[in-house]
Amino acid sequence: MVLNRTELLTVRDVLDELGGVSPRTFYRWRELRTAPRCIRLPNGELRVRRDALEEWLDDRAEGAT
């Protein structure tokens, strides 16, 4: 499967990819400015670019200690 790096994911898509994180947790991360960067559409809905989600995950990866 080829991933489209510019694909815009819904909040639900992001939560599913994160293994079922709750919407409340995601929006709390937004309040704390620790969530992946989002795009607010003119209708008020949020989207996350796939590459931004992947970068956000990479930034949180823990190396072997």
C-alpha positions as YAML, in Angstrom:
chain: A
units: angstrom
residues:
- id: 1
  name: MET
  ca: [0.00, 0.00, 0.00]
- id: 2
  name: VAL
  ca: [1.42, 3.38, -1.00]
- id: 3
  name: LEU
  ca: [0.71, 6.18, 1.47]
- id: 4
  name: ASN
  ca: [-0.12, 9.63, 0.21]
- id: 5
  name: ARG
  ca: [2.06, 11.93, 2.34]
- id: 6
  name: THR
  ca: [-0.22, 14.90, 1.68]
- id: 7
  name: GLU
  ca: [-3.34, 12.96, 2.65]
- id: 8
  name: LEU
  ca: [-5.52, 14.88, 5.08]
- id: 9
  name: LEU
  ca: [-6.71, 12.73, 7.97]
- id: 10
  name: THR
  ca: [-9.78, 13.39, 10.06]
- id: 11
  name: VAL
  ca: [-9.47, 13.44, 13.83]
- id: 12
  name: ARG
  ca: [-11.19, 10.02, 13.86]
- id: 13
  name: ASP
  ca: [-8.57, 8.69, 11.40]
- id: 14
  name: VAL
  ca: [-5.77, 9.94, 13.65]
- id: 15
  name: LEU
  ca: [-7.36, 8.42, 16.76]
- id: 16
  name: ASP
  ca: [-7.73, 5.09, 14.99]
- id: 17
  name: GLU
  ca: [-4.12, 5.14, 13.82]
- id: 18
  name: LEU
  ca: [-2.99, 5.87, 17.36]
- id: 19
  name: GLY
  ca: [-4.68, 2.71, 18.54]
- id: 20
  name: GLY
  ca: [-7.93, 4.11, 19.82]
- id: 21
  name: VAL
  ca: [-6.85, 7.24, 21.70]
- id: 22
  name: SER
  ca: [-9.99, 8.97, 22.95]
- id: 23
  name: PRO
  ca: [-11.22, 12.24, 21.42]
- id: 24
  name: ARG
  ca: [-10.97, 13.81, 24.87]
- id: 25
  name: THR
  ca: [-7.28, 12.92, 25.07]
- id: 26
  name: PHE
  ca: [-6.61, 14.31, 21.58]
- id: 27
  name: TYR
  ca: [-8.33, 17.62, 22.34]
- id: 28
  name: ARG
  ca: [-6.49, 17.82, 25.67]
- id: 29
  name: TRP
  ca: [-3.22, 17.40, 23.74]
- id: 30
  name: ARG
  ca: [-4.39, 20.28, 21.53]
- id: 31
  name: GLU
  ca: [-4.96, 22.46, 24.60]
- id: 32
  name: LEU
  ca: [-1.46, 21.59, 25.82]
- id: 33
  name: ARG
  ca: [-0.02, 22.16, 22.32]
- id: 34
  name: THR
  ca: [1.40, 18.63, 22.21]
- id: 35
  name: ALA
  ca: [-0.92, 17.21, 19.52]
- id: 36
  name: PRO
  ca: [0.14, 16.83, 15.90]
- id: 37
  name: ARG
  ca: [-0.18, 20.04, 13.89]
- id: 38
  name: CYS
  ca: [-3.73, 20.46, 12.61]
- id: 39
  name: ILE
  ca: [-5.37, 22.36, 9.80]
- id: 40
  name: ARG
  ca: [-8.70, 24.03, 10.53]
- id: 41
  name: LEU
  ca: [-10.96, 23.94, 7.49]
- id: 42
  name: PRO
  ca: [-13.39, 26.77, 6.72]
- id: 43
  name: ASN
  ca: [-16.23, 24.65, 8.13]
- id: 44
  name: GLY
  ca: [-14.38, 24.41, 11.46]
- id: 45
  name: GLU
  ca: [-13.35, 20.76, 11.13]
- id: 46
  name: LEU
  ca: [-9.78, 19.72, 11.84]
- id: 47
  name: ARG
  ca: [-7.48, 17.74, 9.57]
- id: 48
  name: VAL
  ca: [-3.98, 16.40, 10.11]
- id: 49
  name: ARG
  ca: [-1.57, 15.88, 7.24]
- id: 50
  name: ARG
  ca: [-0.27, 12.33, 7.18]
- id: 51
  name: ASP
  ca: [3.33, 13.56, 7.04]
- id: 52
  name: ALA
  ca: [2.73, 15.78, 10.08]
- id: 53
  name: LEU
  ca: [1.35, 12.80, 12.01]
- id: 54
  name: GLU
  ca: [4.34, 10.66, 11.04]
- id: 55
  name: GLU
  ca: [6.77, 13.42, 12.04]
- id: 56
  name: TRP
  ca: [4.92, 13.87, 15.35]
- id: 57
  name: LEU
  ca: [5.20, 10.13, 16.03]
- id: 58
  name: ASP
  ca: [8.90, 10.08, 15.07]
- id: 59
  name: ASP
  ca: [9.57, 12.94, 17.50]
- id: 60
  name: ARG
  ca: [8.10, 10.82, 20.29]
- id: 61
  name: ALA
  ca: [9.98, 7.62, 19.51]
- id: 62
  name: GLU
  ca: [12.15, 6.40, 22.34]
- id: 63
  name: GLY
  ca: [15.53, 4.91, 21.56]
- id: 64
  name: ALA
  ca: [17.12, 1.97, 23.33]
- id: 65
  name: THR
  ca: [18.71, 2.98, 26.60]
...
